Short mmCIF file of C-alpha atoms in Angstrom, two decimals:
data_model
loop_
_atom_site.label_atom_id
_atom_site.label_comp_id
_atom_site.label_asym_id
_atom_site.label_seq_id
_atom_site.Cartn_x
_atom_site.Cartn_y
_atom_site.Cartn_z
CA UNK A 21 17.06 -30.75 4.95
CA UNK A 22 19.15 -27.95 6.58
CA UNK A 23 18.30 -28.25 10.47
CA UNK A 24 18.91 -24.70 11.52
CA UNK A 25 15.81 -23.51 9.24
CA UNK A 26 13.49 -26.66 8.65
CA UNK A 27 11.02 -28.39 10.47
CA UNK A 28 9.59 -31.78 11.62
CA UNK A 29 8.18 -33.83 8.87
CA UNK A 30 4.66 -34.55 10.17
CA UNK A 31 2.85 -38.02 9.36
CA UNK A 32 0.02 -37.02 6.73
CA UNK A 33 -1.55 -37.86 4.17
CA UNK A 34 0.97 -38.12 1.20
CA UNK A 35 2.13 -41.76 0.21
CA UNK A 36 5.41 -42.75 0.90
CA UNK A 37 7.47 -42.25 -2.46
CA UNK A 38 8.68 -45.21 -4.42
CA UNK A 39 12.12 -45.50 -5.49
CA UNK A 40 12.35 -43.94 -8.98
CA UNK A 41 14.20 -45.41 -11.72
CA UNK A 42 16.87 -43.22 -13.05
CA UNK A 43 15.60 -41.44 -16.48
CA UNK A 44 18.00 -41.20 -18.96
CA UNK A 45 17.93 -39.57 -23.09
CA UNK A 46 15.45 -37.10 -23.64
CA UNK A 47 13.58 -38.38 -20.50
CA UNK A 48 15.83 -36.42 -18.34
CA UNK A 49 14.39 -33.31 -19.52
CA UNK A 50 10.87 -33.62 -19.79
CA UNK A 51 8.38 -32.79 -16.82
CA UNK A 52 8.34 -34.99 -13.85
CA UNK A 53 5.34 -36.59 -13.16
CA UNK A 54 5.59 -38.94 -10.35
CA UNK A 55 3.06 -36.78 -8.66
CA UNK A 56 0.47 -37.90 -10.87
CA UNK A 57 0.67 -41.60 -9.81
CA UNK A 58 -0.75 -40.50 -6.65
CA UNK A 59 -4.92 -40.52 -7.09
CA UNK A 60 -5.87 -37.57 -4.96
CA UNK A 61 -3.14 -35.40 -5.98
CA UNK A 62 -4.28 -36.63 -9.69
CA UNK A 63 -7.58 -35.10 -9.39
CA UNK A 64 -6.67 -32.09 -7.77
CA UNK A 65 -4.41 -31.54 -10.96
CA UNK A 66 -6.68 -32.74 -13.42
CA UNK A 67 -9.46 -29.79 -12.13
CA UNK A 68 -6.94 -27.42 -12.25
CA UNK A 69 -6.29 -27.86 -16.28
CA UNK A 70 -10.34 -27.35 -16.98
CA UNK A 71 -10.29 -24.36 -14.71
CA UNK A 72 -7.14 -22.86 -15.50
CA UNK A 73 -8.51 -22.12 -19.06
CA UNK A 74 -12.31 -21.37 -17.87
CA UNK A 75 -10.85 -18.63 -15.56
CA UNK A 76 -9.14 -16.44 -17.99
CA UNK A 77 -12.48 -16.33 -20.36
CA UNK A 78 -14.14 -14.66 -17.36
CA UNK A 79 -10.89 -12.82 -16.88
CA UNK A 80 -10.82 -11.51 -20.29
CA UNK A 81 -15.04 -10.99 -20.39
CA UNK A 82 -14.96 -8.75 -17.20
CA UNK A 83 -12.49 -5.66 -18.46
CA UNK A 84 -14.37 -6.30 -21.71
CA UNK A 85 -17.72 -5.84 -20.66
CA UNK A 86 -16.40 -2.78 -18.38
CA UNK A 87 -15.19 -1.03 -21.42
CA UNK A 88 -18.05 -2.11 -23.59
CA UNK A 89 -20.50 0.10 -21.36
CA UNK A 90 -18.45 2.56 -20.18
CA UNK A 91 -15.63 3.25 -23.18
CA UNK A 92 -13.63 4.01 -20.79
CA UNK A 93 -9.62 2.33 -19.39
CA UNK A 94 -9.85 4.32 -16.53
CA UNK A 95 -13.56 1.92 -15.31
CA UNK A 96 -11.25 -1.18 -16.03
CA UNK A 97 -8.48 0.14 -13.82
CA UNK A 98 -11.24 0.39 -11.24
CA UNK A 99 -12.54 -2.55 -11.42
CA UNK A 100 -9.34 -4.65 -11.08
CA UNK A 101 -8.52 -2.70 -7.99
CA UNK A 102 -12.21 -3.98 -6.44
CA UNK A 103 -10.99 -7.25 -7.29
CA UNK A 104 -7.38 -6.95 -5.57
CA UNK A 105 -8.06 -5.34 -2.52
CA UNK A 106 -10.83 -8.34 -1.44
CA UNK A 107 -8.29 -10.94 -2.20
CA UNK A 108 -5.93 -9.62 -0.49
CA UNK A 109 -7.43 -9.59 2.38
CA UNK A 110 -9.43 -12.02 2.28
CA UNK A 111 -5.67 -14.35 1.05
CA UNK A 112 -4.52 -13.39 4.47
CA UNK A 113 -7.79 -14.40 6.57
CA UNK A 114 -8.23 -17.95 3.90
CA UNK A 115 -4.98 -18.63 5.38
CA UNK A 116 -5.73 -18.83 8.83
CA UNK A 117 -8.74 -20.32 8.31
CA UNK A 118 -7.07 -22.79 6.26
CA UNK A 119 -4.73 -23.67 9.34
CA UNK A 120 -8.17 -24.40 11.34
CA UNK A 121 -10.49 -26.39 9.54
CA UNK A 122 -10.67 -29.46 7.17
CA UNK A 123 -9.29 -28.01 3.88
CA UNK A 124 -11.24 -30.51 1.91
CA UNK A 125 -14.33 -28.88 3.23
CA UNK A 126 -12.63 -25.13 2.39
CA UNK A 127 -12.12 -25.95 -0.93
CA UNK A 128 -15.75 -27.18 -1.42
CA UNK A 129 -17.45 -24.05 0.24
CA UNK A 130 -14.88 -21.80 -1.57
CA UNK A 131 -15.19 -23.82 -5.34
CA UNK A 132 -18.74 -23.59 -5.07
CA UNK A 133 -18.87 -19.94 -3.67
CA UNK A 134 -17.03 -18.97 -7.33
CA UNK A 135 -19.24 -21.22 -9.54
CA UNK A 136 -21.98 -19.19 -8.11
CA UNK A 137 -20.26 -16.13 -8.77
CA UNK A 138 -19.96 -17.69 -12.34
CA UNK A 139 -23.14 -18.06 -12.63
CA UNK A 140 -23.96 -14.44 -11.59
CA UNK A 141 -22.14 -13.17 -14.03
CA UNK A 142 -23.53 -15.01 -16.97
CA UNK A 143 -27.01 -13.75 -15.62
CA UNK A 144 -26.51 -10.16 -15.61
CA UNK A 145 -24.66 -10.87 -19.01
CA UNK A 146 -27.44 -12.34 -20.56
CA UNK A 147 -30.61 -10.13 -19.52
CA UNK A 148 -28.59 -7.17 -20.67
CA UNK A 149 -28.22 -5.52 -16.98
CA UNK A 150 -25.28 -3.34 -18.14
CA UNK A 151 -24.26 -2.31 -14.41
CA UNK A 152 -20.81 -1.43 -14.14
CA UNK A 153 -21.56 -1.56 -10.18
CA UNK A 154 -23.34 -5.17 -9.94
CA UNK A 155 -20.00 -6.15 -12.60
CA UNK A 156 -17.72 -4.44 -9.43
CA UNK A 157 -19.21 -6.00 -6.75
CA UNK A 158 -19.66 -9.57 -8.29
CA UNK A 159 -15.81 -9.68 -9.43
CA UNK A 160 -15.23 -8.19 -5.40
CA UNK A 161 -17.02 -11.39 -4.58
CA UNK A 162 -15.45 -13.63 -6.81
CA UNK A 163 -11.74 -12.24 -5.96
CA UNK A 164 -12.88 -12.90 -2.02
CA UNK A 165 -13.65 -16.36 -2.43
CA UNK A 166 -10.77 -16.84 -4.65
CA UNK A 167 -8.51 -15.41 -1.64
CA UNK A 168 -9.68 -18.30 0.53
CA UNK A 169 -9.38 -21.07 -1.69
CA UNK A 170 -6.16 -20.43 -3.07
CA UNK A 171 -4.22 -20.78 0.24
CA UNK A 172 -6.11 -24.25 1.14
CA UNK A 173 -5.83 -25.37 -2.38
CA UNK A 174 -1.63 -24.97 -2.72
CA UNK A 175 -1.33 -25.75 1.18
CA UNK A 176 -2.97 -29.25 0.85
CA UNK A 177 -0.53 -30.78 -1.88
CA UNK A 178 2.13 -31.05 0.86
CA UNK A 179 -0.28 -33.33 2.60
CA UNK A 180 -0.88 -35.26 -0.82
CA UNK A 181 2.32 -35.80 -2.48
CA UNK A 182 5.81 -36.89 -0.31
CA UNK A 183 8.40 -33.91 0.16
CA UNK A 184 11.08 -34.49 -2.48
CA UNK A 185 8.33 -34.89 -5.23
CA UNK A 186 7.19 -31.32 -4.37
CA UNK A 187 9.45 -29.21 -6.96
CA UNK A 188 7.75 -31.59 -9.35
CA UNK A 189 4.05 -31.62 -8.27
CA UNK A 190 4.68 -27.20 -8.14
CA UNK A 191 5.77 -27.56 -11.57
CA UNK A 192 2.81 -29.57 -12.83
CA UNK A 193 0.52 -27.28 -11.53
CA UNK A 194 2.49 -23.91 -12.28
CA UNK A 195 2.64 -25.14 -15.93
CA UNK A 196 -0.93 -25.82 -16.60
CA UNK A 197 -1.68 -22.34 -14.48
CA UNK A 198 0.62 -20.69 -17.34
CA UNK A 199 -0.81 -22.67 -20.32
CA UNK A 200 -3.92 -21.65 -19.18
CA UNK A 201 -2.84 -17.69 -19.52
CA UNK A 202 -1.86 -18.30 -22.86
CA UNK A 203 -4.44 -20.42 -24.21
CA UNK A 204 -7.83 -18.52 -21.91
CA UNK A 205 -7.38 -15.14 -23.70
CA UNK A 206 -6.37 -16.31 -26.78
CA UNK A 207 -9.35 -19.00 -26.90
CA UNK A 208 -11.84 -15.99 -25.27
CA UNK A 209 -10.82 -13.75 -28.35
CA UNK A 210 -11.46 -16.16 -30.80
CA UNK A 211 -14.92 -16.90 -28.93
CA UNK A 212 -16.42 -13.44 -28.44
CA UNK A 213 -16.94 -12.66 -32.23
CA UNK A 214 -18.66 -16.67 -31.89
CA UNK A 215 -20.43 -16.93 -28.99
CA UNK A 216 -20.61 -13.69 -26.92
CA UNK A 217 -19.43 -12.69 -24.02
CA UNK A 218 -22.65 -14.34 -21.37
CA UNK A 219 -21.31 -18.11 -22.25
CA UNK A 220 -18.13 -17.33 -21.34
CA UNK A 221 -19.46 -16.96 -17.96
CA UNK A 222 -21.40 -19.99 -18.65
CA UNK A 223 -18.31 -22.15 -19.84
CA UNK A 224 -16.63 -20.68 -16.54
CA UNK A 225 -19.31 -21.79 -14.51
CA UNK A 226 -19.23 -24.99 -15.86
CA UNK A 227 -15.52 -25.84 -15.68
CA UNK A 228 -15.73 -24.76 -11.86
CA UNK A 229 -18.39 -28.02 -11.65
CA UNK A 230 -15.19 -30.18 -12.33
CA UNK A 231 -13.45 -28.64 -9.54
CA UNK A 232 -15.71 -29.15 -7.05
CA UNK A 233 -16.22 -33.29 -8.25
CA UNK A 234 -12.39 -33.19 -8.31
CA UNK A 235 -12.57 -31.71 -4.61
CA UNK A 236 -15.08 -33.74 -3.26
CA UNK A 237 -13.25 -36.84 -3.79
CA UNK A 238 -10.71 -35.96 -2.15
CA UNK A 239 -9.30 -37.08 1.61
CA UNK A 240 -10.11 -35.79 4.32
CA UNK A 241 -7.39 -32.78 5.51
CA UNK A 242 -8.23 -31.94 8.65
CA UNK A 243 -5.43 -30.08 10.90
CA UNK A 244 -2.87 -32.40 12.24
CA UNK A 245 -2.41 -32.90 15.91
CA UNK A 246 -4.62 -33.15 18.94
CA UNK A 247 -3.90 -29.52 20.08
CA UNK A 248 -6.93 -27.26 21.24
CA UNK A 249 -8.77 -25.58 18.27
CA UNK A 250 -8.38 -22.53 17.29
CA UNK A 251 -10.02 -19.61 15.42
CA UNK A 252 -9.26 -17.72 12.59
CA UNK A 253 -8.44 -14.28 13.47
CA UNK A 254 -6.42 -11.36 13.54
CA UNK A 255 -4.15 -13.44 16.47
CA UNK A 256 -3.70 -16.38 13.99
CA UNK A 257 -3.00 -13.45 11.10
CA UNK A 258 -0.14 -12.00 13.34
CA UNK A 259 1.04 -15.00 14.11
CA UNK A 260 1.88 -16.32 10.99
CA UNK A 261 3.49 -13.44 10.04
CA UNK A 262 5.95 -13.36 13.29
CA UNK A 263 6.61 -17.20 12.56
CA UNK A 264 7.70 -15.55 8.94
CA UNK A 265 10.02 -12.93 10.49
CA UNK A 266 11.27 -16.00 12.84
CA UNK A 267 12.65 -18.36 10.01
CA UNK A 268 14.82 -17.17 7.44
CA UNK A 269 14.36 -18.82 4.70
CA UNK A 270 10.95 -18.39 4.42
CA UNK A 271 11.12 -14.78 5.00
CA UNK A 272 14.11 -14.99 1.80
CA UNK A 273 11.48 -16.88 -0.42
CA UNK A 274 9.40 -13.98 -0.03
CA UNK A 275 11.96 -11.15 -0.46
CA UNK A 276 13.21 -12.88 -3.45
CA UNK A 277 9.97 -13.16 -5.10
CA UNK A 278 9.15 -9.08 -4.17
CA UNK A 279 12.65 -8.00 -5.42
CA UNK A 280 11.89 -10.16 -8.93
CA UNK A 281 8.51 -8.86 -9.21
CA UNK A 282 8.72 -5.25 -8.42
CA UNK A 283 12.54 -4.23 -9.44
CA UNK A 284 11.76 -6.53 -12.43
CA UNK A 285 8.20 -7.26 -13.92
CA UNK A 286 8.80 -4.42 -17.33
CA UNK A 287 4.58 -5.22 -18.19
CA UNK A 288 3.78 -1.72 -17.66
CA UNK A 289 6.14 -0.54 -20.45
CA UNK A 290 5.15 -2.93 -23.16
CA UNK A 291 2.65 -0.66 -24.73
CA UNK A 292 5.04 2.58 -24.95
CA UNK A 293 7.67 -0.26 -26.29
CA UNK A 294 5.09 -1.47 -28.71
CA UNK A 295 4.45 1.71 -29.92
CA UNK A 296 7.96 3.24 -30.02
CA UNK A 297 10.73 1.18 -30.08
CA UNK A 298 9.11 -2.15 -31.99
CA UNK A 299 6.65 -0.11 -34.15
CA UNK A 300 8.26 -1.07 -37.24
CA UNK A 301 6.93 -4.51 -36.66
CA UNK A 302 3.60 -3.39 -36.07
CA UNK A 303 2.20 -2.41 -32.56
CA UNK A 304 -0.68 -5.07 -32.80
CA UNK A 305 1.43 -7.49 -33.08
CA UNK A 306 4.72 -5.88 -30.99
CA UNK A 307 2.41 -5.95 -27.62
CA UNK A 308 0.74 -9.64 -28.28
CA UNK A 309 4.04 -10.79 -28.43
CA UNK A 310 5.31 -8.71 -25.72
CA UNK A 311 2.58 -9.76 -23.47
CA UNK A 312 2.93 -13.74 -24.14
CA UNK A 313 6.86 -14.11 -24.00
CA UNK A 314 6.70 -14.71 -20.32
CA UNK A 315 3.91 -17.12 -19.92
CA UNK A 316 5.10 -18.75 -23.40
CA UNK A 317 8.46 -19.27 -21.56
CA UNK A 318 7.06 -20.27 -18.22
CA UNK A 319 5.05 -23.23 -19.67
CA UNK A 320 8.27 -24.91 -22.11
CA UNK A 321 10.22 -24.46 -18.34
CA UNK A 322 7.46 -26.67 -17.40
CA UNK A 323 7.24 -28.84 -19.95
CA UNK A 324 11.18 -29.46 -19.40
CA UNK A 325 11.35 -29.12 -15.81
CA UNK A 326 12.41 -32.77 -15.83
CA UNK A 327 15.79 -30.74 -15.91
CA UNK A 328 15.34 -29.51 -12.57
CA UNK A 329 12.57 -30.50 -10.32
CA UNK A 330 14.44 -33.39 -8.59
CA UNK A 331 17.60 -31.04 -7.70
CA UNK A 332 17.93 -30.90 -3.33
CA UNK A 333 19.31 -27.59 -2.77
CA UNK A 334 16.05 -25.45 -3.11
CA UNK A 335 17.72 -22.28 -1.64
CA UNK A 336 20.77 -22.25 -4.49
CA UNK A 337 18.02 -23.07 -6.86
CA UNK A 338 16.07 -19.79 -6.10
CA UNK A 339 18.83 -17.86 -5.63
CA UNK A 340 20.04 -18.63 -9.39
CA UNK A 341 16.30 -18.35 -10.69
CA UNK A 342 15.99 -14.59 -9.62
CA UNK A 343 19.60 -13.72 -10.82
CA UNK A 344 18.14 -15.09 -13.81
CA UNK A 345 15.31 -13.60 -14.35
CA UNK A 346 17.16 -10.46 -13.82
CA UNK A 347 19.76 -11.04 -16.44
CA UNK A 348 16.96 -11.87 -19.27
CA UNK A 349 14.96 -8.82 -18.01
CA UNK A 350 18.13 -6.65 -18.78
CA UNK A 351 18.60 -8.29 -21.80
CA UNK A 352 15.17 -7.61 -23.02
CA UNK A 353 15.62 -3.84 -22.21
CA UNK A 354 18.86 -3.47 -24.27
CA UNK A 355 17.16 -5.33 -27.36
CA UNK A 356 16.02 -3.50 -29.93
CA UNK A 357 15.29 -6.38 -32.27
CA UNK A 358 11.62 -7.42 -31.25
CA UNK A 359 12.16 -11.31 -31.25
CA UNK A 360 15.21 -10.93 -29.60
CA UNK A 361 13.48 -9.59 -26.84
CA UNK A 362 11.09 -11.68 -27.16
CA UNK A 363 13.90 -14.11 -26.25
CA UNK A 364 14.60 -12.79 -23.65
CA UNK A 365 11.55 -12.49 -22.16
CA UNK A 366 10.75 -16.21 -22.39
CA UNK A 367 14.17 -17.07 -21.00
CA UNK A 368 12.68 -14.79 -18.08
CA UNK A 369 9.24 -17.16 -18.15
CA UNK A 370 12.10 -20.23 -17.68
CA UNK A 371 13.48 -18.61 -14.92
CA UNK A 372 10.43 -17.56 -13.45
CA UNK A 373 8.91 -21.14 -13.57
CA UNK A 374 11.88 -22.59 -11.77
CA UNK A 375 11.62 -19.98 -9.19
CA UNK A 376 7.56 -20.26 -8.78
CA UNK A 377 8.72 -24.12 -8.43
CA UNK A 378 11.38 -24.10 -5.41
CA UNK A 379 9.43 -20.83 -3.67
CA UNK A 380 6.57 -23.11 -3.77
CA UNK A 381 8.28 -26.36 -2.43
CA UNK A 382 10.32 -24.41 0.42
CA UNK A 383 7.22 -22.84 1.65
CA UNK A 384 5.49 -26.41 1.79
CA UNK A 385 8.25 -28.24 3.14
CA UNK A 386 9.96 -25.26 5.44
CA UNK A 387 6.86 -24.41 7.44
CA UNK A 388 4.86 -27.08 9.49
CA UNK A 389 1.22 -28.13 8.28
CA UNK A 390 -0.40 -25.67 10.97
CA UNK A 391 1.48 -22.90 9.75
CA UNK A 392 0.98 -23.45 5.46
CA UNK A 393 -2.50 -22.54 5.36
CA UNK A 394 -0.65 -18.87 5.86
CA UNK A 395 2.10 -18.97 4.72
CA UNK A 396 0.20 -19.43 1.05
CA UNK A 397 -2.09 -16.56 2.38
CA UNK A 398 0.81 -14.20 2.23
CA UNK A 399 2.41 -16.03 -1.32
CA UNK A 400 -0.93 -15.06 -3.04
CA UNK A 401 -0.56 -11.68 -2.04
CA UNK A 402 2.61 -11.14 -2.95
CA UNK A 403 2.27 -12.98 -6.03
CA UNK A 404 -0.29 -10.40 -6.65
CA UNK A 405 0.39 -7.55 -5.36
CA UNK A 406 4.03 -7.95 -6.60
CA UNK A 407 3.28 -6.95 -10.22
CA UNK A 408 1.17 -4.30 -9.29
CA UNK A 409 3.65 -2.36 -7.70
CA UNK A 410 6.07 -2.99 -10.46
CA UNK A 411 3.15 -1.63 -12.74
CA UNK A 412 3.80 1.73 -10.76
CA UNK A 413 7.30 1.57 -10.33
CA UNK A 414 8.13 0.87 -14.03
CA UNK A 415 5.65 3.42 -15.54
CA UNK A 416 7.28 6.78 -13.33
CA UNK A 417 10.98 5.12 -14.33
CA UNK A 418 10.02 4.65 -17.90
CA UNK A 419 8.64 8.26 -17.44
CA UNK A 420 11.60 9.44 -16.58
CA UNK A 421 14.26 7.50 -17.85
CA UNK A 422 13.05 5.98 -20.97
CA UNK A 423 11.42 2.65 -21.24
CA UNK A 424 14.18 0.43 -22.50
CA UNK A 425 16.77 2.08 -19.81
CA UNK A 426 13.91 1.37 -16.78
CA UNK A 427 13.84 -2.39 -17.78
CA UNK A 428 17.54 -2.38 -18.06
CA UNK A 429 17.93 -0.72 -15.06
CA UNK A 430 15.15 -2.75 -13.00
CA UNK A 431 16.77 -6.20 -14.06
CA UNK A 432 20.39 -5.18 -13.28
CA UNK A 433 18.64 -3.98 -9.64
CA UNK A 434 17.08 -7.38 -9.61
CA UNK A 435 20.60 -9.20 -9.98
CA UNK A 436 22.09 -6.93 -7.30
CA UNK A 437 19.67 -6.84 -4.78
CA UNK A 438 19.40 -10.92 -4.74
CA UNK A 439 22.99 -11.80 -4.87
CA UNK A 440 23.44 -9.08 -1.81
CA UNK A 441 20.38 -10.90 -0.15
CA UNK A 442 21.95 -14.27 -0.90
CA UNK A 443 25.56 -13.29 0.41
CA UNK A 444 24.00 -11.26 3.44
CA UNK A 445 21.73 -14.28 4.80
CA UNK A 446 23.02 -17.65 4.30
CA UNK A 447 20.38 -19.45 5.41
CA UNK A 448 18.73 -19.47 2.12
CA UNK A 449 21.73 -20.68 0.52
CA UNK A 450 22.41 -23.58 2.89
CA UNK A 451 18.69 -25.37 2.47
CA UNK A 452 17.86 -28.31 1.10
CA UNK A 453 15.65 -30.81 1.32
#
């Protein structure tokens, strides 16, 4: 690991990695799962595939039972803004607080905080409340807890699995995240006509029960060292963000990330692509496939990431994953064959994965265990506010410009921007682990 931007490798609680045998045929491509041999990283994983499904049905039930009552896109607009703006603040508190307490115990209070919320919403579901503002507040809840668990929840596998098996234990959990984003709204659609929209709450609320067995059993990850403690507060905020400013690489895993997301994330222009450009296929099915080409990519990059999880030089392996991403994004823009693009925009999911995977495993291995509790706080919101931004940025240039020539455009920025990043700050290019 490159000494100029790394740190100390603490003693926690990950188990000392066993010499791997070297994997050879088809092997060499498949996922990586060395993580899994460890037990309490096992269960941690294993919660995340029930829940990863069981939060998209409530994700899909939400804007549907918005629009149900209301008939109106504008209300669902709304209502995911409730949602964002308590996460991310709530992402950049859950971090510090994270950094202070037993994470074990976090996760607990924050799991159980959202099967609650869960359960909430199945309630006013089922007695036929119909209030858009109790739907608001409860998703404001939901999105608040979900902002403190996430940071505790990615910071603890660094204290679960050994450094160099990090790549692969991001890419087991990125790729059941994505499979989940396929497979929730497609399995929510099918369900609806079924079942209704209440037991998707209910089925939500049950998966989350999982979690929290999955978390109990886990160790104990209290905060390493025998300093003074310390409260979670504005101080501890500000602090993680001047430790961000203070090491380079970390602060180039996060530019890289907002440069991908917002010069490059075309979402916002798949309807007006749908309908225009692709109608000839039919704009039904032009947007569903728009829509899953990333995440469809994303989870075969997992699936294979065998190819690249054990490579050292994270920094290089960002770097290319961006440049990338750009490159498909511009391809996708200049396509005017629909499953071309479609191409293209799962060769963008690939390249996303692989960066989600090395962002993730330079932000667990770069920063020191009383620092990753925040340093996740600020990856969740950029991870989410990212897209949003692009949402904005994308629908004026498409606007303006025409949609295919603002994708274009936004993934040729992408490649620029990084590779100026990359030759302007070599610190990024010079770690490795």
């Amino acid at each position: 690991m490159d000494t100029s931007e790394s740190s100390t490798t603490e003693p926690d609680t990950a188990a000392p990695a066993a010499p791997a045998p070297p994997r050879r045929g088809w092997r060499r491509w498949a996922m990586d799962t060395r993580p899994l041999r460890i037990p309490a990283y096992r269960r941690l994983w294993s919660s995340t595939i029930v829940t990863a499904v069981g939060s998209q049905l409530t994700a899909v039930a939400v804007p549907k039972q918005i629009y149900d009552i209301t008939h109106s896109s504008a209300w669902v607009g709304y209502a995911s803004l409730a949602g964002l703006v308590p996460m991310v603040v709530f992402a950049l508190w859950g971090g510090a607080v994270a950094d202070t307490v037993d994470r074990r115990k976090l996760l607990l209070v924050t799991n159980s905080g959202i099967a609650v919320t869960s359960v909430l919403f199945w309630t006013q579901a089922v007695t036929g409340l119909d209030s858009v503002v109790v739907l608001m507040v409860l998703l404001a809840v939901q999105q608040a807890f979900f902002g403190l668990n996430s940071p505790a929840r990615s910071a603890s596998v660094a204290r679960l699995v050994p450094a160099e098996e990090l790549p692969a234990a991001n890419a087991l959990g990125s790729t059941v995240m994505q499979t989940g984003l396929v497979a929730g709204p497609l399995l929510a659609g099918a369900l609806i006509p079924v079942i209704g929209l209440p037991e998707l709450y209910l089925i939500d609320a049950l998966a989350l029960c999982v979690t929290v067995w999955a978390v109990f059993r886990l160790p104990a990850l209290p905060p390493l060292g025998e300093g003074p403690a310390r409260r979670a507060g504005v101080r501890e905020i500000a602090a993680g963000f001047r430790y961000i400013a203070g090491h380079k690489v970390l602060l180039l895993s996060f530019l890289a990330d907002i440069v991908a997301m917002v010069f490059g994330m075309p979402r916002a222009l798949f309807p007006q692509l749908a309908a225009q450009t692709y109608a000839s296929y039919g704009e039904g099915l032009a947007l569903g496939v728009l829509f899953a080409g990333i995440p469809v990519g994303a989870v075969l990059g997992g699936l294979f990431s065998g190819a690249f999880s054990r490579a050292r030089r994270h920094g290089w392996m960002v770097i290319g994953a961006v440049v990338g991403w750009g490159v498909a994004v511009a391809g996708f823009g200049l396509s005017g064959n629909l499953w071309l693009a479609v191409a293209f925009l799962a060769a963008a999911g690939v390249a996303d994965m692989v960066s989600m995977v090395f962002r993730g495993a330079i932000l667990l291995s770069a920063a020191t265990d009383e620092m990753r509790g925040r340093m996740q706080g600020v990856f969740t919101v950029v991870v989410a506010g990212g897209p949003r931004l692009a949402d904005v940025l994308h629908g004026t240039a498409g606007s303006a410009f025409g949609p295919r020539a603002a994708v274009a455009g936004g993934g040729a920025l992408v490649v620029a921007v990084m590779l100026g990043l990359a030759a302007a700050v070599p610190a990024l290019r010079r770690y490795r682990i």
